[in-house]
């Protein structure tokens, strides 16, 4: 199905681009946490590849792509080198990085859903693994950096929800045999646009109804 819209080389290039941007976010968090270069590389690799590793292990696609394609492994290291030497400049273009991150989110939530479905999972579970592909690396990154994962924090713009919508839409298109050709772009673009809108207008998920706790979220 992937090749209906993208050739293998284009699909690989898009994967590398998404991996690179996710790795940048991991390396930048390591800088903010005052990690050394090894810590930067670890967070970059985990952020970029963690979601795909979780998916591939669950569906039995072993060894995972991250361990069979050298480009997947080396790209986060390249991102680490760039951030190591140029992190002030990279910090200044975080908005642009956020746009590319949103594009990676949209792409990975759909490719993860399609790959899981192709390995025999039902639509609901395929969509769930699509979500895990898109956000799993960020969760592992935050845990390693001793932070509450961003997608669990009420004071962060919606991140998982756009990926959930994209994965669910991909599953629906799979259900009706319509996820081919240009239709493949529909869930990708939907998740991408929703994430951009959440960033622009600071959309956040609601907290508990009639919440009485006076506790505040740590900065």
Coordinates of N, CA and C in Angstrom, one line a residue:
X1 N 0.8 -1.2 0.0 CA 0.0 0.0 0.0 C 0.8 1.3 0.0
X2 N 2.0 1.2 0.7 CA 2.8 2.4 0.7 C 3.3 2.8 -0.6
X3 N 3.6 1.8 -1.5 CA 4.2 2.1 -2.8 C 3.1 2.6 -3.7
X4 N 1.8 2.5 -3.4 CA 0.8 3.1 -4.2 C 0.9 4.6 -4.3
X5 N 1.4 5.2 -3.3 CA 1.6 6.6 -3.3 C 3.1 7.0 -3.4
X6 N 3.9 6.3 -2.7 CA 5.4 6.6 -2.7 C 6.2 5.5 -3.2
X7 N 7.2 5.8 -4.0 CA 8.1 4.7 -4.4 C 8.9 4.3 -3.1
X8 N 9.6 3.2 -3.1 CA 10.3 2.8 -1.9 C 11.4 3.8 -1.5
X9 N 12.1 4.4 -2.5 CA 13.1 5.4 -2.3 C 12.5 6.6 -1.6
X10 N 11.4 7.1 -2.1 CA 10.7 8.3 -1.6 C 10.3 8.0 -0.1
X11 N 9.7 6.8 0.0 CA 9.2 6.4 1.4 C 10.3 6.4 2.4
X12 N 11.5 5.8 1.9 CA 12.7 5.7 2.8 C 13.1 7.1 3.1
X13 N 13.1 8.0 2.2 CA 13.6 9.4 2.4 C 12.7 10.1 3.4
X14 N 11.4 9.9 3.3 CA 10.4 10.5 4.3 C 10.7 9.9 5.7
X15 N 10.9 8.6 5.7 CA 11.2 8.0 7.0 C 12.5 8.6 7.7
X16 N 13.5 8.8 6.8 CA 14.7 9.4 7.3 C 14.5 10.8 7.8
X17 N 13.7 11.6 7.0 CA 13.4 13.0 7.4 C 12.7 13.0 8.8
X18 N 11.7 12.1 8.9 CA 11.0 12.1 10.2 C 11.9 11.7 11.3
X19 N 12.7 10.7 11.1 CA 13.7 10.2 12.1 C 14.6 11.4 12.5
X20 N 15.1 12.1 11.5 CA 16.0 13.2 11.8 C 15.4 14.3 12.7
X21 N 14.2 14.7 12.4 CA 13.5 15.7 13.2 C 13.2 15.3 14.6
X22 N 12.7 14.0 14.7 CA 12.5 13.5 16.1 C 13.8 13.4 16.8
X23 N 14.9 13.1 16.2 CA 16.2 13.0 16.8 C 16.7 14.4 17.3
X24 N 16.4 15.4 16.5 CA 16.7 16.8 16.9 C 16.1 17.1 18.2
X25 N 14.8 16.8 18.3 CA 14.0 17.1 19.5 C 14.6 16.4 20.7
X26 N 15.0 15.1 20.5 CA 15.6 14.4 21.6 C 17.0 15.0 22.1
X27 N 17.8 15.3 21.1 CA 19.1 15.9 21.4 C 19.0 17.3 22.1
X28 N 18.0 18.1 21.7 CA 17.8 19.4 22.3 C 17.4 19.2 23.7
X29 N 16.5 18.3 24.0 CA 16.1 18.0 25.4 C 17.3 17.7 26.3
X30 N 18.2 16.9 25.7 CA 19.4 16.5 26.4 C 20.3 17.7 26.7
X31 N 20.4 18.6 25.8 CA 21.1 19.9 26.0 C 20.5 20.6 27.2
X32 N 19.2 20.7 27.2 CA 18.5 21.5 28.2 C 18.7 20.8 29.6
X33 N 18.9 19.5 29.6 CA 19.1 18.7 30.8 C 20.6 18.6 31.2
X34 N 21.4 19.3 30.4 CA 22.9 19.3 30.6 C 23.5 17.9 30.5
X35 N 23.0 17.1 29.6 CA 23.6 15.8 29.4 C 24.9 15.9 28.6
X36 N 25.8 14.9 28.7 CA 27.0 14.9 27.8 C 26.6 14.4 26.4
X37 N 27.6 14.3 25.6 CA 27.4 14.0 24.2 C 26.8 12.5 24.1
X38 N 27.2 11.6 25.0 CA 26.6 10.3 24.9 C 25.2 10.3 25.3
X39 N 24.8 11.1 26.3 CA 23.4 11.2 26.7 C 22.6 11.8 25.6
X40 N 23.2 12.8 24.9 CA 22.5 13.4 23.7 C 22.2 12.4 22.7
X41 N 23.2 11.5 22.4 CA 23.0 10.5 21.3 C 22.0 9.5 21.7
X42 N 22.0 9.1 23.0 CA 21.0 8.1 23.5 C 19.6 8.7 23.3
X43 N 19.4 9.9 23.8 CA 18.0 10.5 23.7 C 17.6 10.7 22.2
X44 N 18.6 11.1 21.4 CA 18.3 11.2 20.0 C 17.8 9.9 19.3
X45 N 18.6 8.8 19.6 CA 18.2 7.5 19.1 C 16.9 7.0 19.6
X46 N 16.7 7.2 20.9 CA 15.4 6.7 21.5 C 14.2 7.5 20.9
X47 N 14.4 8.8 20.8 CA 13.2 9.6 20.4 C 12.9 9.2 18.9
X48 N 13.9 9.1 18.1 CA 13.7 8.8 16.7 C 13.2 7.4 16.4
X49 N 13.7 6.4 17.1 CA 13.5 5.0 16.7 C 12.6 4.3 17.7
X50 N 12.3 4.8 18.9 CA 11.6 4.1 19.9 C 10.2 3.6 19.5
X51 N 9.5 4.5 18.9 CA 8.1 4.1 18.5 C 8.1 3.0 17.5
X52 N 9.0 3.1 16.5 CA 9.0 2.0 15.5 C 9.5 0.7 16.1
X53 N 10.4 0.8 17.1 CA 10.9 -0.5 17.7 C 9.8 -1.1 18.5
X54 N 9.0 -0.3 19.2 CA 7.9 -0.9 20.0 C 6.9 -1.6 19.1
X55 N 6.6 -0.9 18.0 CA 5.6 -1.5 17.0 C 6.2 -2.8 16.4
X56 N 7.4 -2.8 15.9 CA 8.0 -4.0 15.3 C 8.1 -5.1 16.2
X57 N 8.5 -4.9 17.5 CA 8.6 -6.0 18.4 C 7.2 -6.6 18.7
X58 N 6.2 -5.8 18.8 CA 4.8 -6.3 19.1 C 4.3 -7.1 18.0
X59 N 4.5 -6.6 16.7 CA 3.9 -7.4 15.6 C 4.8 -8.5 15.1
X60 N 6.0 -8.6 15.7 CA 6.9 -9.7 15.3 C 7.7 -9.4 14.1
X61 N 7.9 -8.2 13.7 CA 8.7 -7.8 12.5 C 10.1 -7.6 13.0
X62 N 10.8 -8.8 13.2 CA 12.1 -8.7 13.8 C 13.1 -9.4 12.8
X63 N 14.4 -8.9 12.8 CA 14.8 -7.7 13.6 C 14.1 -6.5 13.1
X64 N 13.9 -5.5 14.0 CA 13.3 -4.2 13.6 C 14.0 -3.5 12.5
X65 N 13.3 -2.7 11.8 CA 14.0 -1.9 10.7 C 15.1 -1.1 11.2
X66 N 15.1 -0.6 12.5 CA 16.1 0.2 13.0 C 17.5 -0.6 13.1
X67 N 17.4 -1.9 13.1 CA 18.6 -2.7 13.2 C 19.0 -3.4 11.9
X68 N 18.2 -3.0 10.8 CA 18.6 -3.6 9.5 C 18.9 -2.5 8.5
X69 N 18.6 -1.3 8.8 CA 18.9 -0.2 7.9 C 19.9 0.8 8.6
X70 N 21.1 0.8 8.1 CA 22.1 1.6 8.7 C 21.8 3.1 8.8
X71 N 21.0 3.6 7.7 CA 20.6 4.9 7.7 C 19.7 5.3 8.9
X72 N 18.9 4.4 9.3 CA 18.0 4.7 10.4 C 18.8 4.9 11.7
X73 N 19.9 4.1 11.8 CA 20.7 4.2 13.0 C 21.6 5.4 13.0
X74 N 22.2 5.8 11.8 CA 23.1 6.8 11.7 C 22.5 8.2 11.7
X75 N 21.3 8.3 11.3 CA 20.6 9.6 11.2 C 20.5 10.3 12.5
X76 N 20.1 9.7 13.6 CA 20.1 10.3 14.9 C 21.4 10.8 15.4
X77 N 22.5 10.0 15.0 CA 23.8 10.4 15.4 C 24.2 11.7 14.7
X78 N 23.8 11.8 13.4 CA 24.1 13.1 12.7 C 23.3 14.2 13.3
X79 N 22.1 14.0 13.7 CA 21.3 15.1 14.4 C 22.0 15.4 15.7
X80 N 22.6 14.5 16.4 CA 23.3 14.7 17.7 C 24.5 15.6 17.4
X81 N 25.3 15.3 16.4 CA 26.5 16.2 16.0 C 26.1 17.6 15.7
X82 N 25.0 17.8 15.0 CA 24.5 19.1 14.6 C 24.1 19.9 15.9
X83 N 23.3 19.2 16.7 CA 22.9 19.9 18.0 C 24.1 20.2 18.9
X84 N 25.0 19.2 19.0 CA 26.2 19.4 19.8 C 26.9 20.7 19.5
X85 N 27.1 21.0 18.2 CA 27.9 22.1 17.8 C 27.0 23.4 17.6
X86 N 25.8 23.2 17.2 CA 25.0 24.3 16.8 C 23.7 24.5 17.6
X87 N 23.6 24.0 18.8 CA 22.4 24.0 19.5 C 21.8 25.4 19.7
X88 N 22.6 26.5 19.9 CA 21.9 27.8 20.0 C 21.1 28.2 18.7
X89 N 21.7 27.8 17.6 CA 21.1 28.1 16.3 C 19.9 27.3 16.1
X90 N 20.0 26.0 16.5 CA 18.8 25.1 16.4 C 17.7 25.5 17.3
X91 N 18.0 25.9 18.5 CA 17.0 26.4 19.4 C 16.2 27.6 18.8
X92 N 16.9 28.4 18.0 CA 16.2 29.6 17.4 C 15.2 29.2 16.3
X93 N 15.3 28.0 15.8 CA 14.4 27.6 14.7 C 13.5 26.5 15.2
X94 N 13.2 26.5 16.5 CA 12.3 25.4 17.1 C 10.9 25.4 16.5
X95 N 10.4 26.6 16.0 CA 9.1 26.6 15.4 C 9.2 25.8 14.1
X96 N 10.2 26.0 13.3 CA 10.4 25.2 12.1 C 10.5 23.8 12.4
X97 N 11.3 23.4 13.4 CA 11.5 22.0 13.8 C 10.1 21.5 14.2
X98 N 9.3 22.3 14.9 CA 8.0 21.8 15.3 C 7.1 21.5 14.1
X99 N 7.2 22.2 13.0 CA 6.4 22.0 11.8 C 6.9 20.6 11.2
X100 N 8.2 20.4 11.1 CA 8.6 19.1 10.6 C 8.3 18.0 11.5
X101 N 8.3 18.2 12.8 CA 7.9 17.2 13.8 C 6.5 16.8 13.6
X102 N 5.6 17.8 13.3 CA 4.2 17.5 13.1 C 4.1 16.7 11.8
X103 N 4.9 17.0 10.8 CA 4.8 16.2 9.6 C 5.3 14.8 9.8
X104 N 6.3 14.6 10.6 CA 6.7 13.2 11.0 C 5.7 12.5 11.8
X105 N 5.0 13.2 12.7 CA 3.9 12.7 13.5 C 2.8 12.1 12.5
X106 N 2.4 12.9 11.6 CA 1.4 12.5 10.6 C 1.8 11.3 9.8
X107 N 3.0 11.3 9.3 CA 3.5 10.2 8.5 C 3.6 8.9 9.3
X108 N 4.2 9.0 10.5 CA 4.4 7.8 11.3 C 3.2 7.2 11.8
X109 N 2.2 8.0 12.2 CA 1.0 7.4 12.7 C 0.3 6.6 11.7
X110 N 0.4 7.0 10.4 CA -0.2 6.2 9.3 C 0.6 5.0 8.9
X111 N 1.9 5.2 8.7 CA 2.7 4.1 8.3 C 2.7 3.0 9.4
X112 N 2.7 3.4 10.6 CA 2.6 2.4 11.7 C 1.3 1.6 11.7
X113 N 0.2 2.3 11.4 CA -1.1 1.6 11.3 C -1.1 0.7 10.2
X114 N -0.6 1.1 9.0 CA -0.6 0.2 7.8 C 0.3 -1.0 8.0
X115 N 1.5 -0.8 8.6 CA 2.4 -1.9 8.9 C 1.8 -2.9 9.8
X116 N 1.2 -2.4 10.9 CA 0.6 -3.3 11.9 C -0.6 -4.1 11.3
X117 N -1.4 -3.4 10.5 CA -2.5 -4.1 9.8 C -2.0 -5.1 8.8
X118 N -0.9 -4.8 8.1 CA -0.3 -5.8 7.2 C 0.2 -7.0 7.9
X119 N 0.5 -6.9 9.2 CA 1.0 -8.1 9.9 C -0.1 -8.8 10.6
X120 N -1.4 -8.5 10.3 CA -2.5 -9.3 10.7 C -3.3 -8.8 11.9
X121 N -2.9 -7.6 12.4 CA -3.7 -7.0 13.5 C -5.0 -6.5 13.1
X122 N -6.0 -6.5 14.0 CA -7.3 -5.9 13.7 C -7.2 -4.4 13.6
X123 N -8.2 -3.7 13.1 CA -8.1 -2.3 12.8 C -7.9 -1.5 14.1
X124 N -8.6 -1.8 15.2 CA -8.4 -1.0 16.4 C -7.0 -1.2 16.9
X125 N -6.4 -2.4 16.9 CA -5.1 -2.6 17.4 C -4.0 -2.0 16.5
X126 N -4.3 -2.1 15.2 CA -3.4 -1.5 14.2 C -3.3 0.0 14.4
X127 N -4.5 0.7 14.6 CA -4.5 2.1 14.9 C -3.7 2.4 16.2
X128 N -3.9 1.6 17.2 CA -3.2 1.8 18.5 C -1.7 1.7 18.2
X129 N -1.2 0.8 17.4 CA 0.2 0.7 17.2 C 0.7 1.9 16.3
X130 N -0.2 2.4 15.4 CA 0.1 3.6 14.7 C 0.4 4.8 15.6
X131 N -0.5 4.9 16.6 CA -0.3 5.9 17.6 C 1.0 5.7 18.3
X132 N 1.3 4.5 18.7 CA 2.6 4.1 19.4 C 3.8 4.5 18.6
X133 N 3.7 4.2 17.3 CA 4.8 4.5 16.4 C 5.1 6.0 16.4
X134 N 4.0 6.8 16.4 CA 4.2 8.3 16.3 C 4.7 8.9 17.6
X135 N 4.2 8.4 18.8 CA 4.5 9.1 20.0 C 5.4 8.3 21.0
X136 N 5.6 7.0 20.7 CA 6.4 6.2 21.6 C 7.8 6.7 21.9
X137 N 8.5 7.1 20.9 CA 9.8 7.6 21.1 C 9.9 8.8 22.0
X138 N 8.9 9.7 21.9 CA 8.8 10.9 22.7 C 8.6 10.5 24.2
X139 N 7.7 9.5 24.4 CA 7.5 9.0 25.8 C 8.7 8.5 26.4
X140 N 9.4 7.6 25.6 CA 10.7 7.0 26.2 C 11.7 8.1 26.4
X141 N 11.8 9.1 25.5 CA 12.7 10.2 25.7 C 12.5 10.9 27.0
X142 N 11.2 11.3 27.3 CA 10.9 12.0 28.5 C 11.1 11.2 29.8
X143 N 10.8 9.9 29.7 CA 11.1 9.0 30.9 C 12.6 9.0 31.2
X144 N 13.4 8.8 30.1 CA 14.8 8.8 30.3 C 15.4 10.1 30.9
X145 N 14.7 11.2 30.5 CA 15.1 12.5 30.9 C 14.5 12.9 32.3
X146 N 13.8 11.9 32.9 CA 13.2 12.1 34.2 C 12.1 13.2 34.1
X147 N 11.3 13.2 33.1 CA 10.2 14.2 33.0 C 8.9 13.4 32.8
X148 N 7.8 14.1 33.2 CA 6.5 13.5 32.9 C 6.3 13.6 31.4
X149 N 6.0 12.5 30.7 CA 5.9 12.5 29.3 C 4.9 13.6 28.8
X150 N 5.3 14.3 27.8 CA 4.6 15.5 27.3 C 3.2 15.2 27.0
X151 N 2.9 14.1 26.4 CA 1.5 13.8 26.0 C 0.6 13.5 27.2
X152 N 1.2 13.4 28.4 CA 0.3 13.2 29.6 C 0.1 14.5 30.4
X153 N 0.7 15.6 29.9 CA 0.7 16.8 30.7 C -0.4 17.7 30.1
X154 N -1.3 18.3 31.0 CA -2.4 19.1 30.6 C -1.9 20.4 30.0
X155 N -0.7 20.9 30.4 CA -0.3 22.2 30.0 C 0.5 22.2 28.7
X156 N 0.4 21.1 27.9 CA 1.1 21.0 26.6 C 0.1 20.9 25.5
X157 N 0.4 21.5 24.4 CA -0.5 21.4 23.2 C -0.8 20.0 22.8
X158 N -2.0 19.7 22.3 CA -2.3 18.4 21.9 C -1.3 17.8 20.9
X159 N -0.9 16.6 21.3 CA 0.1 15.9 20.5 C -0.4 14.5 20.1
X160 N -0.8 13.7 21.1 CA -1.3 12.4 20.8 C -2.6 12.4 20.1
X161 N -3.5 13.4 20.4 CA -4.8 13.4 19.7 C -4.7 13.5 18.2
X162 N -3.9 14.4 17.7 CA -3.8 14.4 16.2 C -3.3 13.1 15.6
X163 N -2.3 12.4 16.3 CA -1.9 11.1 15.9 C -3.0 10.1 16.0
X164 N -3.8 10.1 17.0 CA -4.9 9.2 17.2 C -5.9 9.4 16.0
X165 N -6.2 10.6 15.7 CA -7.1 10.9 14.6 C -6.6 10.4 13.3
X166 N -5.3 10.7 13.0 CA -4.7 10.2 11.8 C -4.7 8.7 11.7
X167 N -4.3 8.0 12.8 CA -4.3 6.5 12.8 C -5.7 6.0 12.6
X168 N -6.7 6.6 13.3 CA -8.1 6.1 13.2 C -8.6 6.3 11.8
X169 N -8.3 7.4 11.2 CA -8.7 7.6 9.8 C -8.1 6.6 8.8
X170 N -6.8 6.4 9.1 CA -6.1 5.4 8.2 C -6.8 4.0 8.4
X171 N -7.2 3.6 9.6 CA -7.8 2.4 9.9 C -9.2 2.3 9.2
X172 N -9.9 3.4 9.2 CA -11.2 3.4 8.5 C -11.0 3.2 7.0
X173 N -10.0 3.9 6.4 CA -9.8 3.7 5.0 C -9.3 2.3 4.7
X174 N -8.6 1.7 5.6 CA -8.2 0.3 5.4 C -9.4 -0.6 5.4
X175 N -10.3 -0.3 6.3 CA -11.6 -1.1 6.5 C -12.4 -1.1 5.2
X176 N -12.4 0.0 4.4 CA -13.2 0.0 3.2 C -12.3 -0.1 2.0
X177 N -11.1 -0.5 2.1 CA -10.2 -0.8 1.0 C -9.9 0.5 0.2
X178 N -9.9 1.6 0.9 CA -9.7 2.9 0.2 C -8.4 3.6 0.4
X179 N -7.5 2.9 1.2 CA -6.2 3.5 1.5 C -5.2 3.2 0.4
X180 N -5.4 3.8 -0.7 CA -4.4 3.7 -1.8 C -4.4 5.0 -2.6
X181 N -3.3 5.1 -3.4 CA -3.2 6.3 -4.2 C -3.1 7.6 -3.3
X182 N -3.8 8.6 -3.8 CA -3.7 9.9 -3.1 C -4.5 9.8 -1.7
X183 N -5.4 8.8 -1.6 CA -6.1 8.7 -0.3 C -5.2 8.5 0.9
X184 N -4.0 7.9 0.6 CA -3.0 7.7 1.7 C -2.6 9.0 2.3
X185 N -2.6 10.1 1.5 CA -2.2 11.4 2.1 C -3.3 12.0 3.0
X186 N -4.5 11.6 2.9 CA -5.6 12.2 3.7 C -5.3 12.1 5.2
X187 N -5.1 10.9 5.8 CA -4.9 10.8 7.2 C -3.5 11.5 7.6
X188 N -2.5 11.4 6.8 CA -1.3 12.0 7.1 C -1.5 13.5 7.2
X189 N -2.1 14.1 6.2 CA -2.3 15.6 6.2 C -3.3 16.0 7.4
X190 N -4.3 15.2 7.7 CA -5.2 15.5 8.7 C -4.5 15.6 10.1
X191 N -3.6 14.6 10.4 CA -2.9 14.6 11.6 C -1.9 15.8 11.7
X192 N -1.3 16.0 10.5 CA -0.3 17.1 10.4 C -1.0 18.5 10.7
X193 N -2.1 18.7 10.1 CA -2.8 20.0 10.2 C -3.4 20.2 11.6
X194 N -3.9 19.1 12.2 CA -4.4 19.2 13.6 C -3.3 19.5 14.5
X195 N -2.2 18.9 14.3 CA -1.0 19.3 15.2 C -0.6 20.7 15.1
X196 N -0.6 21.2 13.8 CA -0.2 22.6 13.6 C -1.2 23.5 14.2
X197 N -2.5 23.2 14.1 CA -3.6 24.0 14.7 C -3.5 24.0 16.2
X198 N -3.2 22.8 16.8 CA -3.0 22.8 18.3 C -1.8 23.6 18.7
X199 N -0.7 23.6 17.9 CA 0.4 24.5 18.3 C 0.1 26.0 18.1
X200 N -0.7 26.3 17.1 CA -1.0 27.7 16.8 C -2.0 28.3 17.9
X201 N -3.0 27.5 18.2 CA -4.1 28.0 19.1 C -4.0 27.4 20.5
X202 N -2.9 26.6 20.8 CA -2.7 26.1 22.1 C -3.9 25.2 22.6
X203 N -4.3 24.3 21.7 CA -5.4 23.4 22.1 C -4.9 22.4 23.1
X204 N -5.7 22.2 24.1 CA -5.3 21.2 25.2 C -6.5 20.3 25.5
X205 N -6.2 19.1 26.0 CA -7.2 18.2 26.4 C -7.8 18.7 27.7
X206 N -9.1 18.5 28.0 CA -9.7 18.9 29.2 C -9.3 18.0 30.4
X207 N -9.2 18.6 31.6 CA -9.0 17.8 32.8 C -10.3 17.3 33.4
X208 N -10.1 16.6 34.5 CA -11.3 15.9 35.1 C -12.5 16.9 35.3
X209 N -13.7 16.4 35.1 CA -14.9 17.3 35.2 C -15.1 17.6 36.7
X210 N -15.3 18.9 37.0 CA -15.5 19.4 38.3 C -14.3 19.1 39.2
X211 N -13.1 19.3 38.6 CA -11.9 19.0 39.3 C -11.7 20.0 40.4
X212 N -11.5 19.5 41.7 CA -11.4 20.4 42.8 C -10.0 20.5 43.4
X213 N -9.1 19.7 42.9 CA -7.7 19.7 43.4 C -7.1 21.1 43.1
X214 N -6.3 21.6 44.1 CA -5.7 22.9 44.0 C -4.2 22.7 43.5
X215 N -3.8 21.4 43.3 CA -2.5 21.2 42.8 C -2.2 21.8 41.5
X216 N -1.0 22.3 41.3 CA -0.6 22.9 40.0 C 0.4 22.1 39.4
X217 N 0.5 22.2 38.1 CA 1.5 21.5 37.3 C 2.8 22.1 37.5
X218 N 3.9 21.3 37.7 CA 5.2 21.8 37.8 C 5.7 22.3 36.4
X219 N 6.4 23.4 36.4 CA 6.9 23.9 35.2 C 7.9 23.0 34.5

